[in-house]
Coordinates of N, CA and C in Angstrom, one line a residue:
M1 N 5.1 -13.5 16.5 CA 4.9 -11.6 16.4 C 4.1 -11.9 18.1
E2 N 3.3 -10.2 18.7 CA 3.1 -10.2 19.5 C 2.2 -10.2 19.2
K3 N 1.7 -11.0 21.0 CA -0.2 -11.3 20.8 C -1.0 -10.6 20.9
I4 N -0.3 -8.5 20.4 CA -1.7 -8.2 20.0 C -0.8 -7.3 20.3
L5 N -1.3 -6.2 18.2 CA -0.4 -6.1 17.8 C -0.9 -4.4 18.2
F6 N -1.6 -3.9 18.2 CA -2.0 -2.1 18.6 C -3.8 -2.0 19.9
E7 N -3.4 -1.8 20.6 CA -4.5 -1.5 21.6 C -5.2 -0.9 21.6
Y8 N -6.7 -1.8 21.6 CA -8.3 -2.3 21.3 C -8.8 -1.5 22.0
K9 N -9.2 0.0 22.3 CA -9.6 0.1 23.1 C -11.0 1.1 23.1
E10 N -11.8 0.8 22.1 CA -13.5 1.8 21.8 C -13.9 0.4 20.4
K11 N -15.0 0.1 20.4 CA -15.0 -1.1 18.8 C -15.9 0.1 18.5
E12 N -16.3 1.1 18.8 CA -17.3 2.2 17.6 C -16.2 2.3 16.7
P13 N -15.4 3.3 16.3 CA -14.7 3.7 15.8 C -14.6 2.1 14.6
Y14 N -14.7 1.5 14.8 CA -13.4 0.2 13.8 C -15.0 -1.2 13.5
L15 N -16.4 -0.6 13.9 CA -17.3 -1.1 14.0 C -18.5 0.0 12.7
A16 N -18.2 1.0 12.6 CA -19.3 2.4 12.0 C -18.4 2.1 11.2
S17 N -19.7 2.2 9.9 CA -20.1 2.6 8.5 C -19.5 4.5 8.4
T18 N -18.3 4.5 6.8 CA -17.7 5.5 7.1 C -18.4 6.3 5.3
D19 N -18.4 7.0 4.9 CA -18.3 7.0 3.4 C -17.6 6.3 2.3
C20 N -16.5 5.6 2.7 CA -15.0 5.3 1.8 C -15.7 3.6 2.0
I21 N -16.4 3.5 3.6 CA -16.5 1.9 4.4 C -18.1 1.8 4.5
D22 N -19.0 2.2 2.7 CA -20.0 1.8 3.1 C -20.8 1.2 3.3
Y23 N -20.6 0.1 4.3 CA -20.7 -1.5 4.6 C -22.7 -1.5 4.1
N24 N -23.7 -0.3 4.8 CA -25.0 -0.1 4.6 C -25.4 -0.3 2.9
H25 N -24.1 -0.3 2.1 CA -25.0 0.0 0.9 C -25.4 -1.7 0.2
P26 N -26.3 -1.7 -0.6 CA -26.4 -2.9 -0.9 C -26.4 -3.4 -2.2
L27 N -24.9 -3.5 -3.3 CA -24.7 -4.2 -3.1 C -23.3 -5.0 -1.8
V28 N -22.5 -4.5 -1.0 CA -21.7 -4.7 0.4 C -22.7 -6.1 1.4
Q29 N -24.1 -5.2 1.3 CA -24.4 -6.4 2.4 C -24.8 -8.2 0.7
E30 N -25.2 -8.0 0.0 CA -25.6 -8.3 -0.5 C -24.1 -9.9 -0.7
K31 N -23.2 -9.4 -0.9 CA -22.1 -9.8 -1.2 C -21.7 -10.8 0.8
V32 N -21.9 -10.1 1.3 CA -21.7 -10.3 3.5 C -22.8 -11.4 3.5
I33 N -24.5 -11.5 2.6 CA -24.6 -12.3 2.8 C -24.7 -13.9 2.4
E34 N -23.6 -13.3 1.1 CA -23.0 -14.2 0.7 C -22.7 -15.5 1.8
L35 N -20.8 -14.9 2.2 CA -20.4 -15.2 3.2 C -20.9 -15.5 3.7
K36 N -21.8 -15.1 5.0 CA -22.3 -15.5 5.5 C -23.1 -17.1 6.0
E37 N -23.2 -17.3 4.1 CA -24.1 -18.5 4.2 C -23.2 -19.3 4.2
T38 N -22.0 -19.0 3.6 CA -20.7 -20.5 3.4 C -20.5 -20.7 4.8
A39 N -19.9 -19.7 5.9 CA -18.5 -19.6 7.2 C -19.7 -20.3 8.2
N40 N -18.8 -21.3 8.7 CA -19.8 -22.3 9.5 C -19.1 -21.2 10.9
S41 N -18.5 -20.9 11.1 CA -17.4 -19.2 12.0 C -17.4 -18.1 11.9
S42 N -17.1 -17.9 13.2 CA -16.9 -15.8 12.3 C -15.2 -15.7 12.5
L43 N -14.1 -16.7 12.1 CA -13.2 -17.1 12.1 C -13.0 -17.0 10.4
D44 N -14.2 -18.0 10.3 CA -13.7 -18.8 8.7 C -14.0 -18.0 8.2
Y45 N -15.9 -16.9 8.5 CA -16.4 -15.6 8.0 C -15.0 -15.1 7.3
I46 N -13.9 -14.7 8.4 CA -13.1 -13.4 8.3 C -12.1 -14.4 7.1
Q47 N -12.0 -15.3 6.8 CA -11.2 -15.9 5.9 C -11.7 -15.4 4.7
R48 N -12.8 -16.1 5.0 CA -13.3 -15.8 3.3 C -13.6 -14.5 2.9
A49 N -13.3 -13.9 2.9 CA -14.3 -12.3 3.0 C -13.0 -11.4 2.7
Y50 N -11.5 -12.5 3.1 CA -9.4 -11.6 3.0 C -10.1 -12.3 1.9
E51 N -10.0 -13.5 1.6 CA -9.5 -14.4 0.2 C -10.5 -13.9 -1.0
F52 N -11.4 -13.5 -0.4 CA -12.5 -13.2 -1.6 C -11.9 -11.3 -2.0
V53 N -11.6 -10.5 -1.1 CA -11.0 -10.0 -1.4 C -10.3 -9.7 -2.2
R54 N -8.9 -10.6 -1.6 CA -7.4 -10.2 -2.3 C -8.0 -10.8 -3.9
D55 N -8.9 -12.4 -3.6 CA -8.0 -13.6 -5.5 C -9.7 -12.5 -6.0
G56 N -10.5 -12.5 -6.0 CA -11.8 -11.9 -6.4 C -11.9 -10.8 -6.3
I57 N -11.1 -10.3 -6.5 CA -10.9 -9.0 -7.1 C -9.7 -8.3 -7.5
P58 N -9.5 -7.7 -8.6 CA -8.7 -7.3 -9.6 C -7.9 -6.7 -8.6
H59 N -6.5 -6.4 -8.5 CA -5.4 -5.0 -8.2 C -5.7 -3.6 -9.5
S60 N -6.1 -3.1 -9.6 CA -6.4 -2.4 -10.7 C -5.3 -2.3 -11.3
W61 N -3.9 -1.5 -11.0 CA -2.6 -2.0 -11.3 C -2.5 -3.2 -12.3
D62 N -2.3 -4.1 -11.9 CA -1.5 -5.8 -12.4 C -1.9 -6.0 -13.2
I63 N -4.6 -5.5 -14.1 CA -5.1 -5.9 -15.1 C -4.8 -4.8 -16.2
G64 N -4.4 -3.5 -15.3 CA -3.9 -2.1 -16.7 C -5.1 -1.6 -16.4
A65 N -6.1 -1.2 -15.5 CA -8.0 -0.8 -15.2 C -7.5 0.7 -15.3
T66 N -8.7 1.5 -15.6 CA -8.1 3.2 -15.8 C -9.2 3.6 -14.6
I67 N -9.7 2.9 -14.7 CA -11.8 3.6 -13.2 C -10.5 3.4 -12.0
V68 N -11.7 4.8 -11.9 CA -10.9 4.9 -9.8 C -12.0 3.8 -9.2
S69 N -12.3 3.5 -8.4 CA -12.9 2.9 -8.0 C -12.5 3.9 -5.9
R70 N -13.3 4.5 -5.9 CA -13.3 5.4 -3.9 C -14.5 4.6 -3.3
K71 N -14.9 3.3 -3.0 CA -15.2 3.7 -1.6 C -15.1 2.3 -1.9
S72 N -15.6 1.5 -0.5 CA -16.1 -0.6 -0.9 C -17.0 -1.2 -1.9
S73 N -17.9 -0.2 -1.6 CA -19.1 -0.5 -3.0 C -18.7 -0.1 -4.7
E74 N -17.7 1.2 -4.5 CA -17.7 1.4 -6.5 C -16.6 -0.3 -6.9
V75 N -15.5 -0.8 -5.6 CA -14.8 -1.6 -5.9 C -15.7 -2.7 -6.0
L76 N -17.1 -3.3 -5.4 CA -18.0 -4.2 -6.5 C -18.1 -3.8 -7.6
K77 N -19.0 -3.1 -7.9 CA -19.3 -2.8 -9.0 C -18.7 -2.2 -10.0
N78 N -17.1 -2.1 -10.0 CA -16.1 -1.9 -11.0 C -15.1 -2.7 -10.7
N79 N -15.3 -4.1 -9.8 CA -15.2 -4.9 -9.5 C -13.7 -5.1 -10.4
T80 N -12.6 -3.7 -9.4 CA -11.6 -3.2 -9.2 C -10.9 -2.7 -8.6
G81 N -10.0 -2.4 -7.8 CA -9.8 -1.5 -6.8 C -8.3 -1.7 -6.8
I82 N -7.4 0.0 -6.1 CA -6.5 -0.4 -5.5 C -6.2 -0.9 -4.5
C83 N -5.6 -0.5 -3.6 CA -5.3 -1.6 -2.3 C -5.5 0.3 -0.9
W84 N -5.7 1.1 -1.3 CA -6.5 1.7 -0.6 C -8.1 1.3 -0.5
T85 N -8.5 0.8 -1.9 CA -10.3 0.6 -1.5 C -11.0 -0.8 -1.6
K86 N -9.4 -1.1 -1.6 CA -9.4 -2.7 -1.4 C -9.6 -2.9 0.0
S87 N -8.3 -2.6 1.3 CA -8.6 -2.4 2.0 C -10.1 -1.3 2.8
C88 N -10.3 -0.8 2.1 CA -12.7 -0.1 2.8 C -13.0 -0.8 2.1
L89 N -13.0 -2.1 0.9 CA -14.0 -3.4 1.1 C -14.4 -4.5 1.9
L90 N -13.2 -4.8 2.3 CA -12.4 -5.6 3.7 C -12.7 -5.0 4.6
A91 N -12.9 -3.4 4.7 CA -13.3 -3.7 6.1 C -14.9 -3.5 6.6
A92 N -15.0 -3.1 5.2 CA -16.7 -2.6 5.3 C -17.6 -4.8 5.4
L93 N -17.1 -5.9 4.8 CA -17.7 -6.8 4.5 C -17.2 -7.5 6.6
L94 N -16.2 -7.0 7.0 CA -16.0 -7.9 8.9 C -16.3 -6.7 9.4
R95 N -17.1 -5.5 8.9 CA -18.1 -4.5 9.6 C -19.2 -4.7 9.4
A96 N -19.8 -5.3 8.3 CA -21.0 -5.5 8.7 C -21.8 -6.6 9.4
N97 N -21.1 -7.9 9.8 CA -20.7 -8.4 10.4 C -20.4 -8.7 11.8
G98 N -20.0 -7.3 12.3 CA -19.5 -7.3 14.1 C -18.7 -6.9 14.1
I99 N -17.8 -7.4 12.9 CA -15.6 -7.7 13.3 C -15.0 -6.3 13.0
P100 N -14.0 -6.2 14.0 CA -13.9 -4.9 14.4 C -13.3 -4.8 13.2
S101 N -12.3 -3.7 12.2 CA -11.2 -4.1 11.3 C -10.9 -2.4 11.1
G102 N -9.9 -2.1 11.0 CA -9.2 -1.1 10.4 C -8.2 -1.0 9.4
I103 N -7.2 0.5 8.9 CA -6.8 0.6 8.6 C -5.4 0.4 8.3
S104 N -4.3 0.0 8.2 CA -3.2 0.4 8.2 C -2.4 0.8 7.6
Y105 N -0.9 1.6 7.4 CA -0.4 1.8 6.1 C 1.5 1.6 5.8
Q106 N 1.3 1.6 5.2 CA 3.4 1.4 5.1 C 3.3 2.0 3.9
L107 N 4.9 2.7 3.4 CA 5.1 3.3 2.4 C 7.0 2.3 1.6
L108 N 5.6 3.0 0.7 CA 7.0 0.9 0.1 C 7.5 2.4 -1.8
T109 N 8.3 1.6 -1.9 CA 8.6 2.2 -3.2 C 8.3 1.6 -4.4
R110 N 7.4 2.5 -5.5 CA 7.0 2.6 -6.6 C 7.8 1.2 -7.4
A111 N 9.5 1.6 -7.8 CA 10.0 0.5 -8.2 C 10.1 -0.2 -7.2
D112 N 10.2 -1.1 -7.8 CA 10.9 -2.5 -7.6 C 12.4 -3.0 -6.6
E113 N 12.8 -2.1 -7.4 CA 14.6 -2.9 -7.0 C 15.1 -1.0 -5.7
D114 N 14.3 -0.8 -6.2 CA 15.2 0.8 -6.0 C 14.3 2.0 -5.1
D115 N 14.2 3.6 -5.1 CA 13.4 4.0 -5.5 C 13.8 5.5 -5.5
S116 N 14.0 4.6 -7.6 CA 14.6 5.8 -8.6 C 12.6 6.3 -8.8
E117 N 11.2 6.4 -8.2 CA 10.5 6.4 -8.7 C 10.3 6.6 -7.6
G118 N 10.5 7.1 -6.5 CA 9.5 7.4 -5.6 C 9.1 6.5 -4.5
Y119 N 7.8 6.4 -4.2 CA 7.2 6.8 -2.8 C 5.0 6.8 -3.3
I120 N 4.8 5.3 -2.9 CA 3.6 4.9 -2.3 C 3.3 4.8 -1.3
I121 N 1.4 5.1 -1.1 CA 0.8 4.7 0.2 C 0.7 3.8 0.0
H122 N 0.8 2.2 1.1 CA 0.9 1.2 0.9 C -1.2 0.4 1.8
A123 N -2.0 0.1 1.2 CA -2.5 0.0 2.8 C -3.7 -1.4 2.9
L124 N -4.0 -1.9 4.2 CA -3.7 -3.3 4.5 C -4.8 -2.8 5.4
N125 N -4.9 -4.4 6.2 CA -6.3 -4.4 6.9 C -5.4 -4.6 8.1
T126 N -5.8 -4.0 9.7 CA -5.9 -5.0 10.8 C -7.5 -5.6 10.7
V127 N -7.3 -6.5 12.2 CA -8.6 -7.4 11.9 C -8.5 -7.7 13.4
Y128 N -9.8 -7.3 14.4 CA -9.2 -8.1 15.9 C -10.0 -9.2 15.2
I129 N -9.6 -9.6 16.4 CA -9.5 -11.9 16.3 C -10.7 -11.7 18.0
E130 N -10.9 -12.2 18.5 CA -12.2 -11.9 19.0 C -11.8 -13.2 19.8
E131 N -11.8 -14.5 19.7 CA -11.0 -15.3 20.3 C -10.2 -16.1 20.5
A132 N -8.9 -14.8 20.1 CA -7.7 -14.9 19.8 C -7.3 -13.7 20.9
D133 N -8.9 -12.5 21.2 CA -8.5 -11.6 22.4 C -7.2 -10.8 21.5
M134 N -7.1 -11.0 20.7 CA -6.2 -9.5 19.0 C -5.9 -9.5 18.2
W135 N -6.1 -7.6 17.4 CA -5.2 -7.6 16.4 C -5.2 -8.1 15.3
I136 N -5.4 -8.4 14.3 CA -3.7 -8.9 13.4 C -3.6 -7.8 12.3
R137 N -3.1 -8.0 11.4 CA -3.1 -7.2 10.1 C -3.4 -9.0 8.5
L138 N -3.3 -7.7 8.1 CA -4.1 -8.8 5.7 C -4.1 -7.8 5.5
D139 N -2.8 -8.8 4.6 CA -3.9 -7.6 3.3 C -4.2 -8.0 2.0
A140 N -4.8 -7.6 1.6 CA -5.5 -8.5 0.0 C -5.6 -7.7 -1.3
R141 N -4.1 -7.0 -1.2 CA -3.6 -5.9 -1.6 C -4.3 -7.0 -3.8
G142 N -4.0 -8.1 -3.3 CA -4.1 -9.4 -4.4 C -2.6 -9.8 -4.6
N143 N -2.9 -11.7 -4.2 CA -0.7 -11.8 -4.9 C -0.7 -11.8 -6.8
K144 N 0.6 -11.6 -6.4 CA 0.7 -12.0 -8.2 C 2.0 -13.2 -7.3
E145 N 2.9 -13.4 -9.3 CA 4.6 -13.2 -8.8 C 5.6 -12.3 -8.2
N146 N 5.7 -13.0 -6.7 CA 7.0 -12.5 -5.8 C 5.7 -11.9 -4.9
V147 N 5.2 -11.9 -5.0 CA 4.0 -11.1 -3.2 C 2.6 -12.8 -3.3
H148 N 2.4 -12.5 -2.0 CA 2.9 -13.9 -1.6 C 1.8 -14.1 0.4
A149 N 0.4 -13.0 0.3 CA 0.3 -13.2 1.1 C -0.9 -13.8 1.7
Q150 N -1.1 -13.9 3.1 CA -2.1 -15.2 3.3 C -2.2 -14.5 4.4
F151 N -3.6 -16.1 5.0 CA -4.6 -15.5 5.8 C -3.8 -16.6 7.4
S152 N -3.3 -15.4 8.4 CA -2.6 -16.4 8.4 C -3.1 -15.1 10.8
L153 N -3.1 -16.4 11.4 CA -2.5 -15.5 12.9 C -2.2 -16.2 13.7
D154 N -1.5 -16.4 13.4 CA 0.6 -16.9 14.0 C 1.3 -15.9 13.0
E155 N 1.1 -14.9 12.4 CA 3.1 -14.7 12.3 C 1.5 -13.2 10.7
E156 N 3.0 -12.4 10.2 CA 2.1 -11.9 10.0 C 2.8 -12.5 8.7
K157 N 1.7 -12.6 7.2 CA 1.7 -13.1 6.4 C 1.8 -11.6 4.5
L158 N 2.7 -10.6 4.8 CA 1.6 -9.5 3.7 C 2.2 -9.0 2.4
A159 N 1.4 -8.4 1.8 CA 2.0 -8.5 0.6 C 3.7 -8.0 0.2
F160 N 5.2 -7.6 1.1 CA 6.2 -7.0 0.6 C 6.2 -6.8 2.6
R161 N 7.6 -6.9 1.9 CA 9.0 -6.4 3.2 C 9.0 -5.4 2.7
V162 N 8.5 -4.6 3.3 CA 9.5 -3.1 4.3 C 11.1 -3.3 4.7
R163 N 11.5 -2.8 3.4 CA 12.7 -2.7 3.5 C 13.6 -1.2 4.0
E164 N 13.5 -0.8 5.3 CA 14.2 -0.1 5.4 C 14.8 0.5 5.0
E165 N 16.1 -0.2 4.1 CA 17.3 0.2 3.1 C 17.2 0.8 2.3
L166 N 15.8 0.8 1.9 CA 15.4 2.4 0.6 C 14.8 3.4 1.1
G167 N 14.5 3.4 2.5 CA 14.0 4.5 3.1 C 12.3 3.7 3.1
E168 N 11.8 2.7 2.9 CA 10.1 2.0 3.2 C 10.2 2.0 4.9
I169 N 8.6 2.4 5.3 CA 8.3 2.1 6.4 C 7.4 1.6 7.0
D170 N 7.6 0.5 7.9 CA 5.5 0.6 8.0 C 6.0 0.8 9.1
Y171 N 4.2 1.5 9.5 CA 3.6 2.4 10.3 C 2.9 1.3 11.6
R172 N 2.6 0.5 11.0 CA 1.7 -0.4 12.6 C 0.7 -0.2 13.2
D173 N 0.5 1.2 12.2 CA -1.4 2.0 13.0 C -2.2 1.1 12.4
N174 N -3.6 2.1 12.7 CA -5.1 1.2 13.0 C -5.7 2.3 13.1
H175 N -6.8 3.1 11.7 CA -7.0 3.5 11.8 C -8.7 3.7 11.2
P176 N -9.5 3.8 11.5 CA -10.9 3.7 11.8 C -11.1 3.7 10.0
D177 N -10.9 4.8 9.1 CA -10.3 4.7 8.2 C -10.5 5.8 7.0
L178 N -10.1 5.8 5.9 CA -9.1 6.0 5.1 C -8.8 7.3 4.9
D179 N -7.2 7.0 5.4 CA -7.0 9.2 5.3 C -7.3 9.3 4.4
A180 N -8.3 10.9 5.3 CA -8.3 12.4 4.9 C -7.5 12.8 3.5
R181 N -6.1 12.2 3.3 CA -6.2 12.8 1.8 C -5.5 11.2 1.0
L182 N -5.8 10.7 1.1 CA -6.0 9.7 0.3 C -7.5 9.7 -0.4
V183 N -8.5 9.7 0.3 CA -9.3 10.4 -0.2 C -9.6 10.8 -1.2
L184 N -8.8 12.0 -1.4 CA -8.9 13.3 -1.8 C -8.8 12.9 -3.4
I185 N -7.3 12.6 -2.4 CA -6.8 11.9 -4.1 C -7.8 10.9 -5.2
L186 N -8.2 9.9 -4.5 CA -9.3 9.5 -5.3 C -10.3 10.3 -5.6
Q187 N -10.8 10.8 -5.0 CA -11.8 12.0 -5.4 C -11.3 13.3 -6.3
N188 N -10.0 13.2 -7.0 CA -9.5 13.9 -7.7 C -9.4 13.3 -8.7
S189 N -9.0 12.2 -9.5 CA -8.0 11.6 -9.9 C -9.9 10.7 -10.7
F190 N -8.5 10.0 -12.6 CA -9.9 10.5 -13.0 C -9.4 8.6 -14.0
N191 N -8.2 8.0 -13.7 CA -7.1 7.5 -14.0 C -5.9 6.8 -12.9
V192 N -6.5 5.8 -13.1 CA -6.0 5.0 -11.4 C -4.8 4.8 -11.8
R193 N -4.3 4.4 -13.1 CA -2.2 4.8 -13.3 C -2.3 5.6 -13.1
E194 N -3.0 7.0 -13.1 CA -1.6 8.6 -13.0 C -1.8 8.3 -11.3
I195 N -2.5 8.0 -10.5 CA -2.0 7.7 -8.6 C -1.0 7.7 -8.3
T196 N -1.0 9.3 -7.0 CA 0.7 9.0 -6.6 C 0.6 9.1 -5.1
T197 N 1.2 9.7 -4.5 CA 1.6 10.6 -3.4 C 2.5 11.0 -3.0
D198 N 2.8 12.2 -2.1 CA 4.2 12.4 -2.7 C 4.0 13.3 -0.7
F199 N 3.7 12.4 -0.2 CA 3.3 11.8 1.8 C 4.1 11.0 2.1
R200 N 4.2 11.8 3.5 CA 4.3 10.2 4.5 C 3.2 10.3 5.9
M201 N 2.8 9.4 6.0 CA 1.6 9.2 7.0 C 2.3 9.8 8.2

């Protein structure tokens, strides 16, 4: 893995509270305090926050939920979310503790083996590791059979391997907020199972 995945120019956009990454919400602040009480370092806090979002918040599709969580505080309130808003929650937990975090995207097939069902935008997180002066990516989508994302500083261990032969794309980007098109889809959706995308980033 390259030592620095992304250029690191300004901290502020990756530390800001936004409508989707609403880390000033009491529910988010309560979880931040809980995580800080058990963490013994900034790096330990990052890993604990990541593993909480990955393992403690079920992915809506995995549990058959229909409720739409539209921002980080709603993911906590509803105890579920899709990758778009789970990434918002992880960013919120990190930013609230002064750790820069952003959102990165992949274009993946909806079907496991081919592109017969079209594509979907997958979101994951970028995190700045101050001790190592580098950005890494973490995928808190939630593990299941054939999905084994892990916390790692040495190599990316993400939820999905991008298959270019199927037209999948790893954008390797770094955005300070959830893409406005995804926000609009969430706002206009009332059943998370019906969410889809018909565009590329």
